[in-house]
């Protein structure tokens, strides 16, 4: 089934310009406007958890999803519960460096993190930097959350999905020309394709290798894709790659995400995004600090992001998909996290020639 950006999203507010690091204070009702008594003793109900979280009054969240999606999720939480959220958007690699350093130094850090599932997630759990969701004693956990998106081996759950697909410029590629991964090998696209540097993030390695294995073998498929690339068309990351497609430098960017495409479309770029019927996906997970400054607010935020309401807010604004959107999800191939390290050199060499 072919899906485009507009079919996956219902814009709710203007997109916020993406920046490398944004600190935004989301203020809902203050504690003085919405007083909450301290809760003594164990918390056995969600009502008690809400009251305890409101008594704490604030929360700090680090997140790697596209900024408009991250801000939409934290703003919705703030508006719903009257809790101030300090939202800091940081790319995954920076979170993996910054958060452990802050923990080691005893410095203030995030109460909760929304992060793409990568090797840092099990590492953080193993090193005691985060607490597994099932060990937080959140009342009712895991509620009606789709079981296939629970990740107990990593102590987390998938609260957002970014299916990998193909972004194309509508001035050069017609609707319906691209529907599946092997369509990008058509000779007429030779010299007109760009890619984000596969070595820039572990997820690119896992996604490319997994897709390649389904289309004749990773080495053969990725070498063929590499032969289609335009000169100097390996970009530092997905954002400049998408911008290059929007400017017509290349006709298409495979292994992209809908969120980046949507941001460019919102700014007027003539782009469309196609999700193949079988693909891989970035899995946005929720983590909770093992010693948060605001423990009850962190628990409540995790519960909110695991609700249909919370996950859909992030999905709709970011051009993503929710784990509750089972009717529209493509067939998803998953891969073990260790694949990113095992196959990094191969994927980079096959796809870009080293």
Short mmCIF file of C-alpha atoms in Angstrom, two decimals:
data_model
loop_
_atom_site.label_atom_id
_atom_site.label_comp_id
_atom_site.label_asym_id
_atom_site.label_seq_id
_atom_site.Cartn_x
_atom_site.Cartn_y
_atom_site.Cartn_z
CA UNK A 1 0.00 0.00 0.00
CA UNK A 2 1.33 3.44 -0.93
CA UNK A 3 1.16 6.14 1.72
CA UNK A 4 2.13 9.79 1.49
CA UNK A 5 2.81 12.37 4.15
CA UNK A 6 -0.59 14.02 4.07
CA UNK A 7 -2.32 10.67 4.49
CA UNK A 8 -0.30 9.97 7.62
CA UNK A 9 -0.76 13.30 9.36
CA UNK A 10 -3.43 15.74 10.39
CA UNK A 11 -1.61 19.03 11.11
CA UNK A 12 -2.60 20.44 14.48
CA UNK A 13 -0.29 23.43 14.81
CA UNK A 14 2.41 25.21 12.87
CA UNK A 15 5.70 23.36 12.76
CA UNK A 16 8.46 24.75 14.91
CA UNK A 17 11.76 25.38 13.12
CA UNK A 18 14.17 22.53 13.84
CA UNK A 19 17.31 23.39 15.75
CA UNK A 20 20.09 21.27 17.19
CA UNK A 21 19.19 22.04 20.79
CA UNK A 22 15.99 23.70 21.95
CA UNK A 23 14.94 24.32 25.51
CA UNK A 24 11.26 25.18 25.63
CA UNK A 25 9.27 25.76 28.79
CA UNK A 26 5.76 24.39 28.44
CA UNK A 27 3.57 25.87 31.17
CA UNK A 28 0.15 24.47 31.72
CA UNK A 29 -1.75 25.38 34.87
CA UNK A 30 0.68 26.23 37.63
CA UNK A 31 0.49 24.52 41.00
CA UNK A 32 -1.06 27.66 42.45
CA UNK A 33 -3.86 27.43 39.89
CA UNK A 34 -4.25 23.68 40.28
CA UNK A 35 -3.22 22.80 43.83
CA UNK A 36 -2.33 19.19 44.54
CA UNK A 37 -1.77 17.77 47.99
CA UNK A 38 1.28 15.67 48.74
CA UNK A 39 0.55 11.95 48.65
CA UNK A 40 1.81 9.98 51.64
CA UNK A 41 2.44 6.25 51.44
CA UNK A 42 2.28 3.96 48.43
CA UNK A 43 0.60 5.07 45.22
CA UNK A 44 -1.99 2.49 44.24
CA UNK A 45 -4.16 4.33 41.71
CA UNK A 46 -3.66 6.60 38.74
CA UNK A 47 -5.57 9.31 40.60
CA UNK A 48 -2.98 9.19 43.37
CA UNK A 49 -0.14 9.23 40.82
CA UNK A 50 -1.63 12.30 39.10
CA UNK A 51 -1.92 14.12 42.42
CA UNK A 52 1.66 13.26 43.37
CA UNK A 53 2.95 14.35 39.96
CA UNK A 54 1.07 17.63 40.17
CA UNK A 55 2.54 18.22 43.62
CA UNK A 56 6.02 17.90 42.08
CA UNK A 57 4.88 20.39 39.47
CA UNK A 58 7.50 19.97 36.79
CA UNK A 59 9.38 17.55 34.57
CA UNK A 60 12.43 17.57 32.29
CA UNK A 61 12.30 15.54 29.08
CA UNK A 62 15.10 14.85 26.61
CA UNK A 63 13.95 13.68 23.19
CA UNK A 64 15.31 12.78 19.77
CA UNK A 65 12.08 12.77 17.68
CA UNK A 66 11.63 15.64 15.20
CA UNK A 67 11.17 18.78 17.24
CA UNK A 68 7.54 19.58 16.29
CA UNK A 69 6.48 16.06 17.31
CA UNK A 70 8.39 16.15 20.59
CA UNK A 71 6.99 19.56 21.52
CA UNK A 72 3.46 18.50 20.61
CA UNK A 73 3.69 15.52 22.96
CA UNK A 74 5.10 17.44 25.93
CA UNK A 75 2.72 20.36 25.39
CA UNK A 76 -0.26 18.00 25.36
CA UNK A 77 0.94 16.41 28.61
CA UNK A 78 1.42 19.84 30.18
CA UNK A 79 -2.03 21.01 29.14
CA UNK A 80 -3.68 17.82 30.36
CA UNK A 81 -2.10 17.66 33.80
CA UNK A 82 -1.00 21.23 34.57
CA UNK A 83 2.65 20.19 34.94
CA UNK A 84 5.46 22.37 33.60
CA UNK A 85 7.64 20.47 31.11
CA UNK A 86 11.18 21.52 30.26
CA UNK A 87 11.63 19.99 26.80
CA UNK A 88 15.13 19.58 25.43
CA UNK A 89 15.44 18.25 21.89
CA UNK A 90 18.77 16.45 21.35
CA UNK A 91 19.80 13.93 18.71
CA UNK A 92 20.21 10.35 19.90
CA UNK A 93 24.00 10.27 19.82
CA UNK A 94 24.21 13.37 22.00
CA UNK A 95 21.74 11.91 24.49
CA UNK A 96 23.87 8.75 24.69
CA UNK A 97 26.89 10.92 25.61
CA UNK A 98 25.26 13.66 27.69
CA UNK A 99 22.86 11.71 29.88
CA UNK A 100 25.41 9.22 31.33
CA UNK A 101 27.89 12.06 31.90
CA UNK A 102 25.29 14.05 33.82
CA UNK A 103 24.34 11.00 35.87
CA UNK A 104 27.99 10.30 36.69
CA UNK A 105 28.57 13.92 37.76
CA UNK A 106 25.41 14.06 39.84
CA UNK A 107 24.25 16.96 37.70
CA UNK A 108 20.60 17.75 36.93
CA UNK A 109 19.41 15.72 33.98
CA UNK A 110 16.29 14.38 32.31
CA UNK A 111 13.53 12.73 34.31
CA UNK A 112 12.37 10.94 31.15
CA UNK A 113 13.72 10.38 27.66
CA UNK A 114 12.10 9.63 24.30
CA UNK A 115 14.78 8.00 22.21
CA UNK A 116 15.07 5.90 19.09
CA UNK A 117 15.72 2.26 19.98
CA UNK A 118 19.47 1.76 19.60
CA UNK A 119 22.33 0.19 21.53
CA UNK A 120 22.23 2.94 24.18
CA UNK A 121 18.83 1.73 25.42
CA UNK A 122 19.93 -1.73 26.69
CA UNK A 123 23.23 -0.19 27.81
CA UNK A 124 21.41 2.36 29.96
CA UNK A 125 19.28 -0.37 31.52
CA UNK A 126 22.28 -2.65 32.18
CA UNK A 127 24.26 0.18 33.80
CA UNK A 128 21.36 1.22 36.01
CA UNK A 129 20.93 4.61 34.37
CA UNK A 130 17.22 3.97 33.82
CA UNK A 131 14.56 1.87 35.50
CA UNK A 132 12.64 -0.71 33.48
CA UNK A 133 9.05 0.38 32.97
CA UNK A 134 7.67 -2.80 34.52
CA UNK A 135 9.67 -2.05 37.70
CA UNK A 136 8.23 1.45 38.19
CA UNK A 137 5.01 0.17 39.78
CA UNK A 138 2.85 2.48 37.69
CA UNK A 139 -0.78 1.57 38.53
CA UNK A 140 -2.33 -0.63 35.84
CA UNK A 141 0.83 -0.99 33.71
CA UNK A 142 0.83 -1.88 30.80
CA UNK A 143 -2.89 -1.09 30.43
CA UNK A 144 -4.19 -1.81 26.91
CA UNK A 145 -0.87 -1.06 25.22
CA UNK A 146 -0.28 -3.26 22.12
CA UNK A 147 1.75 -6.21 23.35
CA UNK A 148 3.83 -6.46 20.17
CA UNK A 149 5.34 -3.06 20.92
CA UNK A 150 6.40 -3.81 24.49
CA UNK A 151 10.18 -4.31 24.72
CA UNK A 152 10.66 -5.96 28.15
CA UNK A 153 14.15 -7.14 27.22
CA UNK A 154 15.15 -3.47 27.03
CA UNK A 155 12.93 -2.24 29.87
CA UNK A 156 10.91 -0.01 27.58
CA UNK A 157 8.04 0.25 25.11
CA UNK A 158 7.67 1.67 21.61
CA UNK A 159 5.58 4.86 21.78
CA UNK A 160 6.15 6.05 18.22
CA UNK A 161 7.08 4.53 14.87
CA UNK A 162 8.86 6.16 11.98
CA UNK A 163 8.52 3.71 9.09
CA UNK A 164 11.44 4.00 6.69
CA UNK A 165 10.52 4.94 3.15
CA UNK A 166 11.45 6.96 0.10
CA UNK A 167 11.22 10.73 -0.27
CA UNK A 168 10.96 11.95 -3.86
CA UNK A 169 10.73 15.28 -5.65
CA UNK A 170 7.42 15.51 -7.52
CA UNK A 171 9.01 17.67 -10.23
CA UNK A 172 11.11 14.70 -11.37
CA UNK A 173 9.25 11.60 -10.20
CA UNK A 174 5.57 11.04 -10.90
CA UNK A 175 3.06 9.69 -8.42
CA UNK A 176 2.96 5.89 -8.50
CA UNK A 177 6.43 5.43 -10.00
CA UNK A 178 7.92 4.49 -6.64
CA UNK A 179 6.05 1.96 -4.50
CA UNK A 180 8.69 -0.48 -3.19
CA UNK A 181 12.39 -0.61 -2.37
CA UNK A 182 13.56 -2.24 -5.58
CA UNK A 183 11.92 0.52 -7.67
CA UNK A 184 14.87 2.78 -6.85
CA UNK A 185 17.09 0.52 -8.98
CA UNK A 186 15.33 1.56 -12.20
CA UNK A 187 18.06 2.72 -14.64
CA UNK A 188 16.28 6.04 -15.28
CA UNK A 189 17.08 7.10 -11.71
CA UNK A 190 20.82 6.45 -12.08
CA UNK A 191 22.80 9.48 -10.97
CA UNK A 192 19.78 11.11 -9.33
CA UNK A 193 19.63 9.48 -5.89
CA UNK A 194 21.10 10.69 -2.62
CA UNK A 195 21.38 9.08 0.82
CA UNK A 196 22.12 10.13 4.37
CA UNK A 197 25.58 8.89 5.35
CA UNK A 198 24.88 5.32 6.53
CA UNK A 199 27.74 5.60 9.01
CA UNK A 200 26.20 8.64 10.71
CA UNK A 201 23.76 6.62 12.86
CA UNK A 202 23.48 2.95 13.82
CA UNK A 203 19.87 2.77 12.65
CA UNK A 204 20.89 3.35 9.04
CA UNK A 205 23.10 0.26 9.18
CA UNK A 206 20.36 -1.93 10.57
CA UNK A 207 17.68 -0.62 8.22
CA UNK A 208 19.76 -0.87 5.04
CA UNK A 209 21.13 -4.31 5.82
CA UNK A 210 17.71 -5.69 6.75
CA UNK A 211 15.99 -4.30 3.64
CA UNK A 212 18.85 -5.51 1.45
CA UNK A 213 18.55 -9.05 2.79
CA UNK A 214 14.91 -9.09 1.68
CA UNK A 215 15.80 -8.01 -1.87
CA UNK A 216 18.37 -10.49 -3.09
CA UNK A 217 20.95 -10.12 -0.34
CA UNK A 218 22.43 -7.09 1.39
CA UNK A 219 25.69 -6.91 -0.54
CA UNK A 220 24.08 -7.20 -3.96
CA UNK A 221 21.22 -4.81 -3.23
CA UNK A 222 23.26 -2.13 -1.48
CA UNK A 223 25.98 -2.22 -4.12
CA UNK A 224 23.28 -1.72 -6.75
CA UNK A 225 21.82 1.22 -4.82
CA UNK A 226 25.30 2.68 -4.51
CA UNK A 227 25.63 2.56 -8.27
CA UNK A 228 22.53 4.75 -8.56
CA UNK A 229 23.89 7.59 -6.41
CA UNK A 230 24.57 11.05 -7.78
CA UNK A 231 28.12 12.42 -7.35
CA UNK A 232 28.68 13.92 -3.90
CA UNK A 233 25.21 12.86 -2.83
CA UNK A 234 26.05 11.22 0.52
CA UNK A 235 24.75 13.72 3.06
CA UNK A 236 25.69 14.16 6.70
CA UNK A 237 22.23 13.17 7.95
CA UNK A 238 18.59 12.91 6.95
CA UNK A 239 17.84 16.63 7.27
CA UNK A 240 20.34 17.90 4.66
CA UNK A 241 19.52 14.94 2.43
CA UNK A 242 15.83 15.89 2.50
CA UNK A 243 16.69 19.53 1.83
CA UNK A 244 18.77 18.46 -1.18
CA UNK A 245 15.82 16.53 -2.62
CA UNK A 246 13.53 19.50 -2.02
CA UNK A 247 15.97 21.76 -3.88
CA UNK A 248 16.19 19.36 -6.82
CA UNK A 249 19.85 18.43 -6.28
CA UNK A 250 18.69 14.81 -6.33
CA UNK A 251 15.38 13.25 -7.27
CA UNK A 252 14.91 11.01 -4.26
CA UNK A 253 16.22 10.01 -0.84
CA UNK A 254 15.61 6.38 0.12
CA UNK A 255 15.74 5.27 3.76
CA UNK A 256 14.17 8.52 4.92
CA UNK A 257 11.40 9.21 7.44
CA UNK A 258 8.07 10.94 7.10
CA UNK A 259 8.79 13.51 9.80
CA UNK A 260 11.70 15.07 7.93
CA UNK A 261 9.72 15.04 4.70
CA UNK A 262 6.73 16.70 6.36
CA UNK A 263 8.87 19.50 7.76
CA UNK A 264 10.21 20.22 4.26
CA UNK A 265 6.72 20.03 2.72
CA UNK A 266 5.41 22.45 5.34
CA UNK A 267 8.08 24.87 4.14
CA UNK A 268 7.02 24.49 0.52
CA UNK A 269 9.29 21.76 -0.81
CA UNK A 270 7.75 19.71 -3.68
CA UNK A 271 8.21 16.37 -1.97
CA UNK A 272 6.22 13.21 -1.35
CA UNK A 273 6.98 10.30 0.95
CA UNK A 274 6.20 6.67 0.15
CA UNK A 275 6.21 3.86 2.71
CA UNK A 276 6.76 0.50 0.99
CA UNK A 277 4.32 -2.24 1.99
CA UNK A 278 7.19 -4.07 3.74
CA UNK A 279 9.80 -2.00 5.53
CA UNK A 280 11.67 -1.28 8.73
CA UNK A 281 10.91 1.48 11.23
CA UNK A 282 12.61 3.65 13.80
CA UNK A 283 11.10 2.75 17.17
CA UNK A 284 10.75 5.68 19.55
CA UNK A 285 11.00 4.35 23.10
CA UNK A 286 10.29 5.88 26.50
CA UNK A 287 12.91 5.70 29.27
CA UNK A 288 12.69 6.84 32.90
CA UNK A 289 15.68 8.00 34.94
CA UNK A 290 16.67 5.55 37.69
CA UNK A 291 16.84 8.47 40.16
CA UNK A 292 14.71 11.27 38.74
CA UNK A 293 14.25 14.64 40.37
CA UNK A 294 10.52 14.32 39.71
CA UNK A 295 9.76 10.59 39.98
CA UNK A 296 5.98 10.73 39.91
CA UNK A 297 5.84 13.22 37.04
CA UNK A 298 8.25 10.94 35.13
CA UNK A 299 5.98 7.93 35.74
CA UNK A 300 2.91 9.87 34.68
CA UNK A 301 4.64 11.05 31.52
CA UNK A 302 5.59 7.46 30.65
CA UNK A 303 1.97 6.43 31.14
CA UNK A 304 0.79 9.32 28.96
CA UNK A 305 3.17 8.43 26.13
CA UNK A 306 2.00 4.81 26.31
CA UNK A 307 -1.62 5.91 25.97
CA UNK A 308 -3.35 6.17 22.61
CA UNK A 309 -3.81 9.88 23.22
CA UNK A 310 -0.14 10.59 23.85
CA UNK A 311 1.29 8.45 21.10
CA UNK A 312 -1.17 9.79 18.51
CA UNK A 313 -0.33 13.42 19.33
CA UNK A 314 3.34 12.79 18.60
CA UNK A 315 2.56 10.74 15.50
CA UNK A 316 0.13 13.19 13.93
CA UNK A 317 2.37 16.23 14.23
CA UNK A 318 5.59 14.44 13.30
CA UNK A 319 4.44 12.51 10.25
CA UNK A 320 4.95 9.31 12.21
CA UNK A 321 2.71 6.41 13.17
CA UNK A 322 1.38 5.26 16.51
CA UNK A 323 1.59 1.67 17.80
CA UNK A 324 -2.19 1.94 18.18
CA UNK A 325 -2.59 2.63 14.43
CA UNK A 326 -2.64 -1.06 13.60
CA UNK A 327 -4.94 -0.66 10.58
CA UNK A 328 -2.39 1.47 8.71
CA UNK A 329 0.94 0.05 9.82
CA UNK A 330 2.94 -1.64 7.06
CA UNK A 331 4.52 -5.06 7.52
CA UNK A 332 7.56 -4.31 9.66
CA UNK A 333 10.88 -6.13 9.59
CA UNK A 334 12.85 -5.91 12.83
CA UNK A 335 16.55 -6.48 13.41
CA UNK A 336 18.77 -7.18 16.44
CA UNK A 337 20.53 -4.11 17.79
CA UNK A 338 23.94 -5.77 17.55
CA UNK A 339 23.54 -5.83 13.76
CA UNK A 340 24.41 -2.12 13.66
CA UNK A 341 27.92 -2.82 14.96
CA UNK A 342 28.45 -6.12 13.16
CA UNK A 343 27.63 -4.81 9.68
CA UNK A 344 28.66 -1.14 9.84
CA UNK A 345 31.79 -1.42 7.69
CA UNK A 346 30.05 -3.65 5.15
CA UNK A 347 27.02 -1.41 4.72
CA UNK A 348 29.11 1.76 4.39
CA UNK A 349 31.41 0.13 1.83
CA UNK A 350 28.64 -1.47 -0.23
CA UNK A 351 26.47 1.63 -0.31
CA UNK A 352 29.03 4.42 -0.62
CA UNK A 353 32.25 2.71 -1.64
CA UNK A 354 33.82 3.44 1.72
#
